[in-house]
Short mmCIF file of C-alpha atoms and ligand atoms in Angstrom, two decimals:
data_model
loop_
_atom_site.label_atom_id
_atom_site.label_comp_id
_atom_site.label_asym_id
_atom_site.label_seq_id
_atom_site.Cartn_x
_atom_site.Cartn_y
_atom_site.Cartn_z
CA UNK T 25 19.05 -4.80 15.14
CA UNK T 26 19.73 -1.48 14.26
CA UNK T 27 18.45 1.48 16.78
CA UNK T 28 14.87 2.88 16.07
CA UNK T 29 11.55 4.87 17.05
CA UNK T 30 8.17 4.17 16.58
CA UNK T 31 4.92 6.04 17.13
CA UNK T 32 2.01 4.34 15.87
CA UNK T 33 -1.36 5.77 17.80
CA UNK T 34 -4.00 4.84 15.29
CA UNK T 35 -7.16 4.08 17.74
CA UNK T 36 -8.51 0.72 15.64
CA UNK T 37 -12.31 -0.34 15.86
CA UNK T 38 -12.09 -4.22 14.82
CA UNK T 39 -15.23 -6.00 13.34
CA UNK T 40 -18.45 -6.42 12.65
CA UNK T 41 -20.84 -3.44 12.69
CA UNK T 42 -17.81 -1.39 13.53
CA UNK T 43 -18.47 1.52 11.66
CA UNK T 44 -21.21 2.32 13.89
CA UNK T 45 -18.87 4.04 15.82
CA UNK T 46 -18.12 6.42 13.45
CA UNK T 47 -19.53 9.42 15.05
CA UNK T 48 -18.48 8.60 18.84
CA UNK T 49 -14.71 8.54 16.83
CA UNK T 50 -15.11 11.66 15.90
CA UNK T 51 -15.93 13.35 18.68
CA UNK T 52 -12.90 12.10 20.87
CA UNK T 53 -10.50 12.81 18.31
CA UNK T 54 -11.73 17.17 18.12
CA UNK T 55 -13.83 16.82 15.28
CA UNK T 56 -16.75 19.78 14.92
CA UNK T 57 -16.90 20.20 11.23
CA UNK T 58 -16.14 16.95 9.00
CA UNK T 59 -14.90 16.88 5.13
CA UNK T 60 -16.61 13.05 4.39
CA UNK T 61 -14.09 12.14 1.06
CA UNK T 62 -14.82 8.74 -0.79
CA UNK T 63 -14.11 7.12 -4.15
CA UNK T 64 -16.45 6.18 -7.00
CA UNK T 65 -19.70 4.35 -6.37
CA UNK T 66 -18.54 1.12 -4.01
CA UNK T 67 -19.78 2.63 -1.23
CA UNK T 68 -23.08 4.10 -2.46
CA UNK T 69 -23.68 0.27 -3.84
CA UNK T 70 -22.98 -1.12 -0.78
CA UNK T 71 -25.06 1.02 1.46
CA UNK T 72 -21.90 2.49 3.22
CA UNK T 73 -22.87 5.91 1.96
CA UNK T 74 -26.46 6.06 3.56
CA UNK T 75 -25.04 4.19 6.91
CA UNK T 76 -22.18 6.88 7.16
CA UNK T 77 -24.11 9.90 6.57
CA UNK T 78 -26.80 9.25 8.81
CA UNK T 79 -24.60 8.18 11.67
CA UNK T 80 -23.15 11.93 11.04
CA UNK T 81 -26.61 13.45 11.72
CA UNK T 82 -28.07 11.48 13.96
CA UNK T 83 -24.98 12.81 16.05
CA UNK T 84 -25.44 16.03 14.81
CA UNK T 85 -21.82 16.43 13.26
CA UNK T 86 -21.88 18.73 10.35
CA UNK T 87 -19.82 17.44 7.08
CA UNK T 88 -19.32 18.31 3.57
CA UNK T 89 -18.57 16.25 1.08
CA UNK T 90 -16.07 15.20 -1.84
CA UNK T 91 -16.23 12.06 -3.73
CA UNK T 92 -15.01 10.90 -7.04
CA UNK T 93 -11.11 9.78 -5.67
CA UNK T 94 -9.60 7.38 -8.68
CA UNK T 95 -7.80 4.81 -7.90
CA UNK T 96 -3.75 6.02 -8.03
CA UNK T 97 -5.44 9.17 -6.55
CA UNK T 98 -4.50 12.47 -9.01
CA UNK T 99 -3.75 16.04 -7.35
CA UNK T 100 -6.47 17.62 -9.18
CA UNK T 101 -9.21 16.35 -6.27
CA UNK T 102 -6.53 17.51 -3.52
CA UNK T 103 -6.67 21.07 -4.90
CA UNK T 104 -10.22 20.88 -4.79
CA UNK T 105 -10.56 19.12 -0.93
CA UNK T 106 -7.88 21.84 0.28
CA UNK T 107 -9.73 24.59 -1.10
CA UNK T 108 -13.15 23.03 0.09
CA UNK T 109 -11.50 22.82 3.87
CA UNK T 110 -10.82 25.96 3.67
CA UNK T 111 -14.13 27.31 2.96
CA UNK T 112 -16.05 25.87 5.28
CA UNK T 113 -14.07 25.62 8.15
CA UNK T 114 -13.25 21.82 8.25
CA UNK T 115 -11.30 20.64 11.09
CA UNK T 116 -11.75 16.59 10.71
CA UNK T 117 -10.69 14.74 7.33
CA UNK T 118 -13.03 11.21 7.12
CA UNK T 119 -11.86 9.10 4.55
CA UNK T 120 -14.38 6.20 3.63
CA UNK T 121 -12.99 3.67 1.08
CA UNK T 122 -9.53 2.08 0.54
CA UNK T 123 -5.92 3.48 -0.08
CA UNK T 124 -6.49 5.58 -2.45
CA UNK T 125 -9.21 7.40 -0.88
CA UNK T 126 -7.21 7.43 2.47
CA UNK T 127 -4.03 9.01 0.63
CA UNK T 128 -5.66 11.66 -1.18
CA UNK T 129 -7.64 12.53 2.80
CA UNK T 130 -3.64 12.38 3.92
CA UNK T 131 -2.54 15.17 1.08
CA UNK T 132 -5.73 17.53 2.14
CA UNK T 133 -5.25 17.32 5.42
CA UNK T 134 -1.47 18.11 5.48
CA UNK T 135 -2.35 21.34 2.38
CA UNK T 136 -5.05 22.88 4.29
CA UNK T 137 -2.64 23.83 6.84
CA UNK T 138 0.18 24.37 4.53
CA UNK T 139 0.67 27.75 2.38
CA UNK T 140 2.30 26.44 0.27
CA UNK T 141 1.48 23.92 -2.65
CA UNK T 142 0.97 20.78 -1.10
CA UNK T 143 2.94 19.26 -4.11
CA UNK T 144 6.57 20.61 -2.23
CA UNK T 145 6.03 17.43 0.09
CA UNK T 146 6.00 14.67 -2.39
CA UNK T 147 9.16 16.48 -4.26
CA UNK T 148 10.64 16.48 -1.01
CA UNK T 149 10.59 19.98 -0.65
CA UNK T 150 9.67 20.35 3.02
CA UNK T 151 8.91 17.83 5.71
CA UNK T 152 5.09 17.30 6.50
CA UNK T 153 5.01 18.96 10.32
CA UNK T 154 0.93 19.81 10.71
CA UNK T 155 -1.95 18.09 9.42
CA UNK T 156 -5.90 18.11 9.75
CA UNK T 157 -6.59 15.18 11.86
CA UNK T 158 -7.77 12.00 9.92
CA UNK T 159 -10.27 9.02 10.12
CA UNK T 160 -10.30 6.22 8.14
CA UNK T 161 -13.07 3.49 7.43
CA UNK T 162 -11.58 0.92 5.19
CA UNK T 163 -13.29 -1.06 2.30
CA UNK T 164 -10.50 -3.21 0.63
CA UNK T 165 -7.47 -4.60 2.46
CA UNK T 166 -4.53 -3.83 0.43
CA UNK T 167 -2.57 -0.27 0.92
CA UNK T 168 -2.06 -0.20 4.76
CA UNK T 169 -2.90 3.39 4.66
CA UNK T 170 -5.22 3.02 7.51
CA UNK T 171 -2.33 2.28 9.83
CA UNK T 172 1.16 4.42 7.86
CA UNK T 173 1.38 8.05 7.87
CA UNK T 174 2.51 7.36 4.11
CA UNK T 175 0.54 9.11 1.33
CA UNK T 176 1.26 8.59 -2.54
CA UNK T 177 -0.48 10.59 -4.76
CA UNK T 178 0.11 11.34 -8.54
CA UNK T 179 1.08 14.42 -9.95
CA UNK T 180 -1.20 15.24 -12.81
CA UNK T 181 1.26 18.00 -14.31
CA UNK T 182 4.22 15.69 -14.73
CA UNK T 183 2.19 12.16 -14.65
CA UNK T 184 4.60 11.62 -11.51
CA UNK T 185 3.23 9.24 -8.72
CA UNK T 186 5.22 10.10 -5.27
CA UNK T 187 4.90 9.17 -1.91
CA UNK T 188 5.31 11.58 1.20
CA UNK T 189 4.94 10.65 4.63
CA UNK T 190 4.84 11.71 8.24
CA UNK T 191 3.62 10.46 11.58
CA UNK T 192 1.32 13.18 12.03
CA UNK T 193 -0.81 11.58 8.77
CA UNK T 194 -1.07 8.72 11.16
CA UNK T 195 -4.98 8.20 11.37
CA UNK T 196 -6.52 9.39 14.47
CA UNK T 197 -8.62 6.03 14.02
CA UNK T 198 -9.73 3.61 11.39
CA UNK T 199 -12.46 1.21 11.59
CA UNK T 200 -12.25 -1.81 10.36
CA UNK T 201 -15.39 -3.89 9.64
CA UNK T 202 -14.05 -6.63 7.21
CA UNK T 203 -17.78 -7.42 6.23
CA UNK T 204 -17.30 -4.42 4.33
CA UNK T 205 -14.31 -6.08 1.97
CA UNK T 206 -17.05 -8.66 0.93
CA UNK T 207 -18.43 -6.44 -2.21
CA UNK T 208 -14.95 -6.58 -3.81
CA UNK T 209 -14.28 -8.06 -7.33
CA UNK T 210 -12.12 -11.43 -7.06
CA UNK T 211 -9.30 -8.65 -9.07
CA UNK T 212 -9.16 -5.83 -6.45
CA UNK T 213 -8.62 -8.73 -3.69
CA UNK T 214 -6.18 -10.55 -5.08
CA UNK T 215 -4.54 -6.86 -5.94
CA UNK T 216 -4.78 -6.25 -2.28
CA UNK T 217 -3.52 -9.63 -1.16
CA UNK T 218 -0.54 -9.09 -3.30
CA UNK T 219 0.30 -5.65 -1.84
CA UNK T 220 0.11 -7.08 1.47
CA UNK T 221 2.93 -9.53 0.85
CA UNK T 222 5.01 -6.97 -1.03
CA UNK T 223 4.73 -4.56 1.96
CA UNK T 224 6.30 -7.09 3.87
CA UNK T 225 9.08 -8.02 1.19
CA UNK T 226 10.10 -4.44 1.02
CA UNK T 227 11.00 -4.99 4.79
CA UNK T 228 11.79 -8.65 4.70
CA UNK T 229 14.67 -8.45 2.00
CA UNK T 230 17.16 -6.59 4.16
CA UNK T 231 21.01 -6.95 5.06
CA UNK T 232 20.24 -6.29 8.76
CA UNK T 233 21.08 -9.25 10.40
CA UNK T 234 19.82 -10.39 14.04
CA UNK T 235 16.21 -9.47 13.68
CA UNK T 236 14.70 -12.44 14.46
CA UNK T 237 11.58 -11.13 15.93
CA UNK T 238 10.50 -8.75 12.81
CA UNK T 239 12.04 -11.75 10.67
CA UNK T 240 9.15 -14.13 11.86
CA UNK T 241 6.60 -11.47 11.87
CA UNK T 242 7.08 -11.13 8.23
CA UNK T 243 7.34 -14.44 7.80
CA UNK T 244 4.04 -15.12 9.63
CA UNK T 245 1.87 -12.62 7.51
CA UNK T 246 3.09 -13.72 4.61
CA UNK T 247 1.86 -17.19 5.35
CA UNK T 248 -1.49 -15.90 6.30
CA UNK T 249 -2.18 -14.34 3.28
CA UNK T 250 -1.08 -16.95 1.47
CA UNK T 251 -3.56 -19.44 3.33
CA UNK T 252 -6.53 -16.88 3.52
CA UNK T 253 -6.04 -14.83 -0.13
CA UNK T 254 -7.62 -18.38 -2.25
CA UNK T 255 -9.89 -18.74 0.92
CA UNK T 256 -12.03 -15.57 0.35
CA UNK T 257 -11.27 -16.15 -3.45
CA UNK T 258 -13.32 -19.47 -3.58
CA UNK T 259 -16.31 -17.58 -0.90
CA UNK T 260 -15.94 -14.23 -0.90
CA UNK T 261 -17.96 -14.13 2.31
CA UNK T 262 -15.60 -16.09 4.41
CA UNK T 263 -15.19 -13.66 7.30
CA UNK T 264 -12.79 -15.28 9.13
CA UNK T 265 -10.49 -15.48 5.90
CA UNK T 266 -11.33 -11.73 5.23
CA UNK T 267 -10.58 -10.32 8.78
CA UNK T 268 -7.35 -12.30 8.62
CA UNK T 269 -6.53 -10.44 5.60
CA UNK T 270 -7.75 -7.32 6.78
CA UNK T 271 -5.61 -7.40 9.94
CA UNK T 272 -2.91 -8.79 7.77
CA UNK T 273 -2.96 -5.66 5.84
CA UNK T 274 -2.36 -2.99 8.57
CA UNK T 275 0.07 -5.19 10.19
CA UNK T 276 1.69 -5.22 7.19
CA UNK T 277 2.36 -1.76 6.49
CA UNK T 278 2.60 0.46 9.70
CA UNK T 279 6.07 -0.71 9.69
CA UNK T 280 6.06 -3.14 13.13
CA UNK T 281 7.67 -5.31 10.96
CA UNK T 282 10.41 -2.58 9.46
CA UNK T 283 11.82 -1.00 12.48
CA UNK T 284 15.30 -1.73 13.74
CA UNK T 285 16.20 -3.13 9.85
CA UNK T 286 17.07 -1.62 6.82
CA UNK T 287 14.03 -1.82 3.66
CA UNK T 288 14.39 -2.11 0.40
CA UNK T 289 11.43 -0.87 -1.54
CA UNK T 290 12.65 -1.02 -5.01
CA UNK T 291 9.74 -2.89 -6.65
CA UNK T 292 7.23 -0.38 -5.14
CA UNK T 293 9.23 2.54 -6.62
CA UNK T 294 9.38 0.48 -10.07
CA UNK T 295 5.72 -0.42 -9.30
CA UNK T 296 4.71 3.35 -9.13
CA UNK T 297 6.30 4.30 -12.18
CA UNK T 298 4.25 1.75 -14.23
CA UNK T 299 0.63 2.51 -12.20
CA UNK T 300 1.87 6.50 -13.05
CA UNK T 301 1.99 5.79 -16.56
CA UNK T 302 -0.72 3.09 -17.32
CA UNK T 303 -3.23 3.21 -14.51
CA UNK T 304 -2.88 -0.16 -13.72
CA UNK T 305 -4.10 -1.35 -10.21
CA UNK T 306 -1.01 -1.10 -7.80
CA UNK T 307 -0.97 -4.79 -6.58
CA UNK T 308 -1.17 -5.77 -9.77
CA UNK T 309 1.84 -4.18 -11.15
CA UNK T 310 3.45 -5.27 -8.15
CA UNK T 311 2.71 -8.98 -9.37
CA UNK T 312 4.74 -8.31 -12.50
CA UNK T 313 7.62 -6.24 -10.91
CA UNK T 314 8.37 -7.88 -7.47
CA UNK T 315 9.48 -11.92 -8.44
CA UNK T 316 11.21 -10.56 -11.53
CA UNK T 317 13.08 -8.25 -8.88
CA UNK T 318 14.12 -11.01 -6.89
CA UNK T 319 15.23 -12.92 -9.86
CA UNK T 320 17.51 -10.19 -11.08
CA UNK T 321 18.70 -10.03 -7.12
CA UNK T 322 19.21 -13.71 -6.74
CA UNK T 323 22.37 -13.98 -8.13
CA UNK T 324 24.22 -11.00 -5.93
CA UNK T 325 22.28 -11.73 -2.67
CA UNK T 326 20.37 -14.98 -2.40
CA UNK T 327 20.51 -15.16 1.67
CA UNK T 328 16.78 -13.59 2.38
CA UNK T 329 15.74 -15.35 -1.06
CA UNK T 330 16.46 -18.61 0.31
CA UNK T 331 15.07 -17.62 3.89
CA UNK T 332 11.45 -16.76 1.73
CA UNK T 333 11.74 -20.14 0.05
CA UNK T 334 12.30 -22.38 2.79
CA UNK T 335 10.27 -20.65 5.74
CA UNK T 336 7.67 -18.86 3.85
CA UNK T 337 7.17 -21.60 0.82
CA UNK T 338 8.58 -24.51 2.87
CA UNK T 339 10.72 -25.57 0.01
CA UNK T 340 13.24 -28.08 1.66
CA UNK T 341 16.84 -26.80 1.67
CA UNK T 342 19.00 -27.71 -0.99
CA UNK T 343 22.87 -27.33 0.91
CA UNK T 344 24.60 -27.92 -1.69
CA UNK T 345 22.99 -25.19 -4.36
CA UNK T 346 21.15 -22.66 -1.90
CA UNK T 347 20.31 -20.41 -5.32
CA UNK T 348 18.45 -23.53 -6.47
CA UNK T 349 15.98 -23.36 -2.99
CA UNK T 350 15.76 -19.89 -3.45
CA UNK T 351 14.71 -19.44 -7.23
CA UNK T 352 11.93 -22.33 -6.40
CA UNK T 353 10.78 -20.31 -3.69
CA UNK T 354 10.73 -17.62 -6.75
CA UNK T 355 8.68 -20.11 -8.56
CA UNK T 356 5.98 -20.99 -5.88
CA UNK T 357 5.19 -17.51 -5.42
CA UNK T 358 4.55 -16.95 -9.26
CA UNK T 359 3.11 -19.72 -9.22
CA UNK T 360 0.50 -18.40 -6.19
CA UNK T 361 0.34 -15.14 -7.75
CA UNK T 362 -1.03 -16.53 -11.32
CA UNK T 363 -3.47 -18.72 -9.34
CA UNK T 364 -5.05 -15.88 -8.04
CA UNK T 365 -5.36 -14.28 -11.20
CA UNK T 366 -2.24 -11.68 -10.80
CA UNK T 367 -0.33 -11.11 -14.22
CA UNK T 368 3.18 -11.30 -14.71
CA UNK T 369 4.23 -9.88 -17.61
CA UNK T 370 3.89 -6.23 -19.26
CA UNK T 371 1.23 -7.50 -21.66
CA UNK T 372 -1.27 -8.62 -19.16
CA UNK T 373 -1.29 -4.88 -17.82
CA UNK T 374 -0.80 -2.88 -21.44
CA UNK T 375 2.28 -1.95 -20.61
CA UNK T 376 5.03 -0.90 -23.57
CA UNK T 377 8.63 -2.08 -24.07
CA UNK T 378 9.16 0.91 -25.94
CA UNK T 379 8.30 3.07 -22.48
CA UNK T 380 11.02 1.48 -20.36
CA UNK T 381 13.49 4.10 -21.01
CA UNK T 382 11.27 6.82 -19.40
CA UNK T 383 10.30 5.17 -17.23
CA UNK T 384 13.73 4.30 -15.61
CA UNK T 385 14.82 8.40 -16.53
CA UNK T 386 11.37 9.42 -14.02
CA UNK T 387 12.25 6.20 -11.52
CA UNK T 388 15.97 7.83 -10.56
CA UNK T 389 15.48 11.98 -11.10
CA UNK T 390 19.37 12.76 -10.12
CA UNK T 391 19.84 9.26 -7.87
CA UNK T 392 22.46 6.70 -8.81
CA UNK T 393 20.54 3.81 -7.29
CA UNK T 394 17.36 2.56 -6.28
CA UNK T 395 16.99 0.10 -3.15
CA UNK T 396 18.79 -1.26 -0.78
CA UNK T 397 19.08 -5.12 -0.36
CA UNK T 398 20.99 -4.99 -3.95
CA UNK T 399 21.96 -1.84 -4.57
CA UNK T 400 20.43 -1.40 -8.14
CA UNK T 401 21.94 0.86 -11.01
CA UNK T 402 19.85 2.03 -14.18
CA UNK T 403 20.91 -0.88 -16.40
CA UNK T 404 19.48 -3.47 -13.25
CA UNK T 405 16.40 -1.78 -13.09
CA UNK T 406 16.15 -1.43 -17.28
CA UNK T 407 16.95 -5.30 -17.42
CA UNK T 408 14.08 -6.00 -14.58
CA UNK T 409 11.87 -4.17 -16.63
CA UNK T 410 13.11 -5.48 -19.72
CA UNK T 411 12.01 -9.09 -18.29
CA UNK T 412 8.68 -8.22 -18.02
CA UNK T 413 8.32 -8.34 -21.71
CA UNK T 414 7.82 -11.62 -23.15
CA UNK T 415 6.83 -11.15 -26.88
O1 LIG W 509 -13.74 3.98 -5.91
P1 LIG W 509 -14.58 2.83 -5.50
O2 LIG W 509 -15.89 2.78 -6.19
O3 LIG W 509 -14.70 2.73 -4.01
O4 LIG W 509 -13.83 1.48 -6.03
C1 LIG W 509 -12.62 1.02 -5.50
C2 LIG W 509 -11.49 1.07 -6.53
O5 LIG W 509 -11.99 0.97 -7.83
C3 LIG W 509 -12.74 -0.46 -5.27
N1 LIG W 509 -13.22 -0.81 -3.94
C4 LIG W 509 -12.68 -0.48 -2.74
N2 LIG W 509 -13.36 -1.06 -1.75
C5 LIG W 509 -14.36 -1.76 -2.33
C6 LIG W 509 -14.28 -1.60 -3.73
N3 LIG W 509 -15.14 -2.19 -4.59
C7 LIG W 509 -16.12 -2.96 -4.06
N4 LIG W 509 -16.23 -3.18 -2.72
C8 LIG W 509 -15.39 -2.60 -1.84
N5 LIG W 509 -15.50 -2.86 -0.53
O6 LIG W 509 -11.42 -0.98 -5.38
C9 LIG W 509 -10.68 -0.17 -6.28
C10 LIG W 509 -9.31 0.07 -5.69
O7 LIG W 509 -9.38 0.95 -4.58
P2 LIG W 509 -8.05 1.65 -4.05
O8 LIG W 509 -8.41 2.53 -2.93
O9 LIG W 509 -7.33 2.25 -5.21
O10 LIG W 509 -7.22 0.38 -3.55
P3 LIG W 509 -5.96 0.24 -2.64
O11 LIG W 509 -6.34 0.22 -1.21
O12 LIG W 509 -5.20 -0.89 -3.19
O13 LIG W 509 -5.12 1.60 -2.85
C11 LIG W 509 -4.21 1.74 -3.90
C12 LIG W 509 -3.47 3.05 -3.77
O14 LIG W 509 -2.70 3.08 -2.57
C13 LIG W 509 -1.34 3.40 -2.88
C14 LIG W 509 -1.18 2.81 -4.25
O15 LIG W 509 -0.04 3.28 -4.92
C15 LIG W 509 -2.47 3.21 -4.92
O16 LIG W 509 -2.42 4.55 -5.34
N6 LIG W 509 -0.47 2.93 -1.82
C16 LIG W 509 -0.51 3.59 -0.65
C17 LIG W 509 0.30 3.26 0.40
C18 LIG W 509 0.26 3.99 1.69
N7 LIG W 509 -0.47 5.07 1.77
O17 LIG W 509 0.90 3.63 2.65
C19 LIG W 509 1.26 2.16 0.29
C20 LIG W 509 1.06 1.28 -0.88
O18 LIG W 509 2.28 0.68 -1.20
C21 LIG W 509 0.52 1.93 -2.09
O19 LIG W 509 1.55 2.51 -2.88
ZN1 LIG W 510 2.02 -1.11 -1.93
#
């Protein structure tokens, strides 16, 4: 295990009703003067929107608001929630909805006490050091963003989508009610399901050897979702299933399970260029990236593949041709994926053989490789793309 540190201080509200605590939140965490940022209209639909707001005036907290956050959340909206801060004094960032929404609270927060353009952190500029303090109540469990002090925002200028992060974007707290993931389409959970597991392959699919205890945490959320994702599928009301998942998600992503080993993160980064360029739903073009990556992979490094297949798939170990276990492990999890509706090709998501080229140009800027269980040049990541296309 390699040497680390870890700082996670996220105060979680778990449950049913939870958001009722909204206010009380608030309050212990300094905030006097709220900025109350959503999406589109889930939350007005669901009743969310009425329960939130009067929570804030029954406790007497003033807020302003800014809805309207798309989904792969542009800069244009952070201009406009940095400049709104700024006018009226906001000193508490609540973010109501799922990733997106959370990210683009993450990039005001961090510009409104920034001179600069808030753009220099996702281009790796300068490091975040201050922030507005942040609250989170979650709708979908997918992202993680309630629990990472990662933000990923597209750049409407260049059509770039970057990440940034920083433990100070760390939520103060996030409440997590997962009767509130009920109203989502069959799509968005399966999306989010996928993005779960994928946060936990970017961590799983490491050299590091010896790290037997993050090993079987992955491991064990991986399983979960894969037992609870058709659960809530087939009733969409199954709380149990859905606070599973829920949980599943933050554990997922707030990197418990990546300290002390090195990640990989090569099909998000892949993953970002096509959701930059087509809009598709993250976990969805994370269907159609991440087994093609680790069957491009499979033939320079199987050992993790055939770790997935036989502990996470329970495909029975083949001695004598471990690349055999590992490329059915490859199979059962497209096979999972297209049962929950996922695509796996560039067609299903509209996107173009003819883009690949730019895309890879955007994906490595001045790099010579991307990830870091195989160390992939521009011609991997061209022929993983490539793949995809099945005309
Ligand atoms: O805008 P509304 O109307 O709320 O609709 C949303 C949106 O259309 C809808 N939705 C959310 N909760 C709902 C609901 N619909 C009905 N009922 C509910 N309870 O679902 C759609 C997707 O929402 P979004 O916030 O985009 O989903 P997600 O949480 O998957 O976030 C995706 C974004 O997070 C980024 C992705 O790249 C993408 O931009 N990521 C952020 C990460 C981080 N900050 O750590 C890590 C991830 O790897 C990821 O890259
Ligand atoms: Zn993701």
């Amino acid at each position: 295990m390699e040497n680390f540190t870890f700082y996670a201080p996220t105060y979680f509200d778990f449950g049913r009703g939870a958001e009722s605590h909204v206010a009380e939140r608030i309050r212990q965490f300094g905030g006097t003067k709220v900025l109350f940022h959503y999406g589109g209209g889930s939350i007005r639909t669901s009743g969310l929107y009425d329960r939130v707001k009067d929570c804030l005036d029954e406790a007497g907290i003033p807020f302003v608001e800014l809805g309207g956050v798309k989904p792969n959340p542009r800069s244009g909206l952070v201009y406009q929630g940095i400049e709104l801060c700024r006018k009226e004094g906001v000193d508490f960032i609540l973010a109501v909805g799922g990733g997106s929404v959370i990210d683009s609270a993450k990039a005001i927060a961090a510009g409104s006490v920034y001179e600069g353009d808030f753009l220099d952190f996702y281009r790796k500029k300068t490091p975040i050091e201050k922030a507005l303090p942040v609250g989170t109540i979650l709708t979908i469990a997918a992202a993680g963003s309630e629990g990472s002090g990662n933000t990923v925002i597209t750049d409407e200028e260049t059509q770039k989508k970057k990440g940034a992060k920083s433990d100070v974007l760390r939520p103060r707290f996030s409440i997590l009610n997962p009767e509130l993931t009920c109203t989502l389409p069959p799509y968005q959970t399966a999306a989010g399901a996928t993005d779960i597991m994928i946060h936990v392959c970017e961590r799983y699919f490491s050299n590091t050897e010896e790290v037997e205890i993050t090993d079987r945490l992955c491991e064990g959320i991986l399983r979960t979702v894969i037992y609870e994702t058709p659960r809530v599928l087939e009733n969409p009301n199954h709380y149990e299933a859905r606070a599973n998942l829920m949980w599943a998600g933050m554990l997922a992503h707030n990197n418990v399970c990546g300290v002390g080993r090195e990640q990989d993160w090569a099909s998000h980064h892949l993953e970002h260029e096509l959701s930059a360029l087509y809009d598709v739903t993250h976990g969805a073009g994370l269907a159609v990236i991440a087994p093609l990556w680790m069957r491009h992979v499979l033939k320079k490094n199987p050992r993790k593949l055939v770790d997935f297949a036989t502990r996470v798939w329970d495909v029975p170990l083949d001695e004598a041709n471990p690349e055999a276990t590992a490329l059915r492990g490859i199979e059962a999890f497209e096979a999972f994926l297209k049962s929950i509706g996922m695509p796996l090709s560039f067609e299903e998501i509209g996107a173009r053989k003819e883009d690949i080229g730019q895309m890879t140009d955007k994906l490595f800027g001045g790099r010579d490789t991307e990830g870091n269980y195989v160390k992939l040049t521009r011609e991997d990541v061209m022929e993983i793309y490539e793949s995809a296309v099945r005309e």
